[in-house]
Short mmCIF file of C-alpha atoms in Angstrom, two decimals:
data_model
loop_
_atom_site.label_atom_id
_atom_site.label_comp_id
_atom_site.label_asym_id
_atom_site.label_seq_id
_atom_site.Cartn_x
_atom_site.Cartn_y
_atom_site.Cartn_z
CA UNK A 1 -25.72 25.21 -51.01
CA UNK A 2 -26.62 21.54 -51.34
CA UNK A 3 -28.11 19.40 -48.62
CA UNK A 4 -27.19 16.89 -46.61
CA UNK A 5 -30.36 16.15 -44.89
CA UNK A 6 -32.06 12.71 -45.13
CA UNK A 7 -35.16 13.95 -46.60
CA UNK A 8 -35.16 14.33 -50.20
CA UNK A 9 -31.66 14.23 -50.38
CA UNK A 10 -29.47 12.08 -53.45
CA UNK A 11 -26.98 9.76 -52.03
CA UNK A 12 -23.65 11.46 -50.74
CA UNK A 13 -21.51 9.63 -52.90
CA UNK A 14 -23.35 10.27 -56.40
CA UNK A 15 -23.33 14.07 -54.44
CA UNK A 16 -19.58 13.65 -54.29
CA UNK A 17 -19.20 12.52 -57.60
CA UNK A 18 -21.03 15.12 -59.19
CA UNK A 19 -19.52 18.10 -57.68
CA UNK A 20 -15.55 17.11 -57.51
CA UNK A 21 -15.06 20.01 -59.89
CA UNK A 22 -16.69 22.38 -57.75
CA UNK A 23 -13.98 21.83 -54.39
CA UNK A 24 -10.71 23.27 -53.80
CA UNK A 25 -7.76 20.89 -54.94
CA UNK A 26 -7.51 20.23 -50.88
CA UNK A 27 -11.51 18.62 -50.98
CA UNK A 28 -10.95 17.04 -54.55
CA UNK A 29 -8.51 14.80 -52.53
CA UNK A 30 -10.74 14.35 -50.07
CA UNK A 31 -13.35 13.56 -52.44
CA UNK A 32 -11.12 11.56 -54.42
CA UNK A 33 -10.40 9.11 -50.88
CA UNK A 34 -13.98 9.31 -50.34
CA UNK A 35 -15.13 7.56 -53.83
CA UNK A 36 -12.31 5.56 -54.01
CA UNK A 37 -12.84 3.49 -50.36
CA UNK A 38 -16.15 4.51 -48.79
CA UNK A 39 -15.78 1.71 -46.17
CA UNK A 40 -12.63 3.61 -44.92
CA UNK A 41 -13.74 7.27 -45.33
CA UNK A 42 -17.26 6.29 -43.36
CA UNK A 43 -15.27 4.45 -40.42
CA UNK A 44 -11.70 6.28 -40.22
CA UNK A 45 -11.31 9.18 -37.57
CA UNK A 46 -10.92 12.77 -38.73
CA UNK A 47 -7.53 12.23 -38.32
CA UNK A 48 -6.63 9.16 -40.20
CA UNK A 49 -9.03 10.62 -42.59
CA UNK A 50 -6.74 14.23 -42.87
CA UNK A 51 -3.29 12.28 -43.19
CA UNK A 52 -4.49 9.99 -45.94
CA UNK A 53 -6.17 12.42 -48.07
CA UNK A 54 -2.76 14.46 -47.08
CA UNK A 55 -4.78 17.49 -45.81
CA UNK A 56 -5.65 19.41 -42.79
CA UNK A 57 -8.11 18.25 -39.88
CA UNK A 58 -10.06 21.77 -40.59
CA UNK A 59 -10.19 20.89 -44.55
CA UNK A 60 -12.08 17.79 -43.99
CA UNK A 61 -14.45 19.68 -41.80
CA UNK A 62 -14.72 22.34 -44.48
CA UNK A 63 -15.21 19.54 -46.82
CA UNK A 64 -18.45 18.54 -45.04
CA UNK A 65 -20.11 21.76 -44.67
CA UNK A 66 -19.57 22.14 -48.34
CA UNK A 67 -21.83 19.27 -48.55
CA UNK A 68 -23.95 21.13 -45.81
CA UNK A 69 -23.71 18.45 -43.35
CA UNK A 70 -23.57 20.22 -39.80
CA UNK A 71 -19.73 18.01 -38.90
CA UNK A 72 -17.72 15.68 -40.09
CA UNK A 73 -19.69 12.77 -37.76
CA UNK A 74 -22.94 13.89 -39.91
CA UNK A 75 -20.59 13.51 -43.30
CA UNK A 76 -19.68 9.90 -41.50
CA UNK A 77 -23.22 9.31 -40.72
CA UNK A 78 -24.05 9.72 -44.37
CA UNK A 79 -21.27 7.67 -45.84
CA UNK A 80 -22.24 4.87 -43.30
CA UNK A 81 -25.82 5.17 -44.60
CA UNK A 82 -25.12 4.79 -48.28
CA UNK A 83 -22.70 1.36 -47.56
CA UNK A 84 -25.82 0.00 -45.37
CA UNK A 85 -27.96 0.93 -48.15
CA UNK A 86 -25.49 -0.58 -50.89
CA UNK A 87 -25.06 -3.96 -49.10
CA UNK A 88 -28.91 -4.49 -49.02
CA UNK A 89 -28.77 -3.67 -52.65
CA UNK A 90 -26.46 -6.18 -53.27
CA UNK A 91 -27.54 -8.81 -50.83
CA UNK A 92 -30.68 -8.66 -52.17
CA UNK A 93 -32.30 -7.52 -48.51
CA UNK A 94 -35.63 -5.08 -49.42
CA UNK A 95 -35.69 -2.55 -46.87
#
């Protein structure tokens, strides 16, 4: 399965990307949500996260162990990650 782990791992999102054709229809709109507003998939609850993507609580937790990540707080962690990463691209911050 694919890792989720910091170390050597390629950012979540190009992850995402790259396997939407791999996930059930329930995690391509999951995935879809995801790449289309990372700020609200990496800050929303499970919850809010389940009723906009229009799936079940326990899809989006099946979503993120696709991705190997131990929860959905760890898939959160990573999303988080990449937009801190992103806005020091952008900002022109060297890390």
């Amino acid at each position: 399965m694919w890792e989720c782990a910091v170390a050597n791992d390629i950012d979540i999102v190009s992850r995402i990307s790259k396997l939407q054709d791999q996930f059930s229809e329930a995690e391509k709109k999951i995935a879809r949500l995801i790449l289309e507003d990372l700020n609200f998939a990496a800050h929303a609850s499970i919850n809010t996260l389940a009723k906009r993507a229009e799936v079940s609580e326990a899809t989006v937790t099946r979503f993120a162990k696709a991705l190997d990540c131990k929860d959905v707080r760890h898939l959160k962690l990573r999303l988080a990650q990449t937009l801190a990463v992103g806005q020091r691209v952008i900002s022109g911050v060297k890390i």
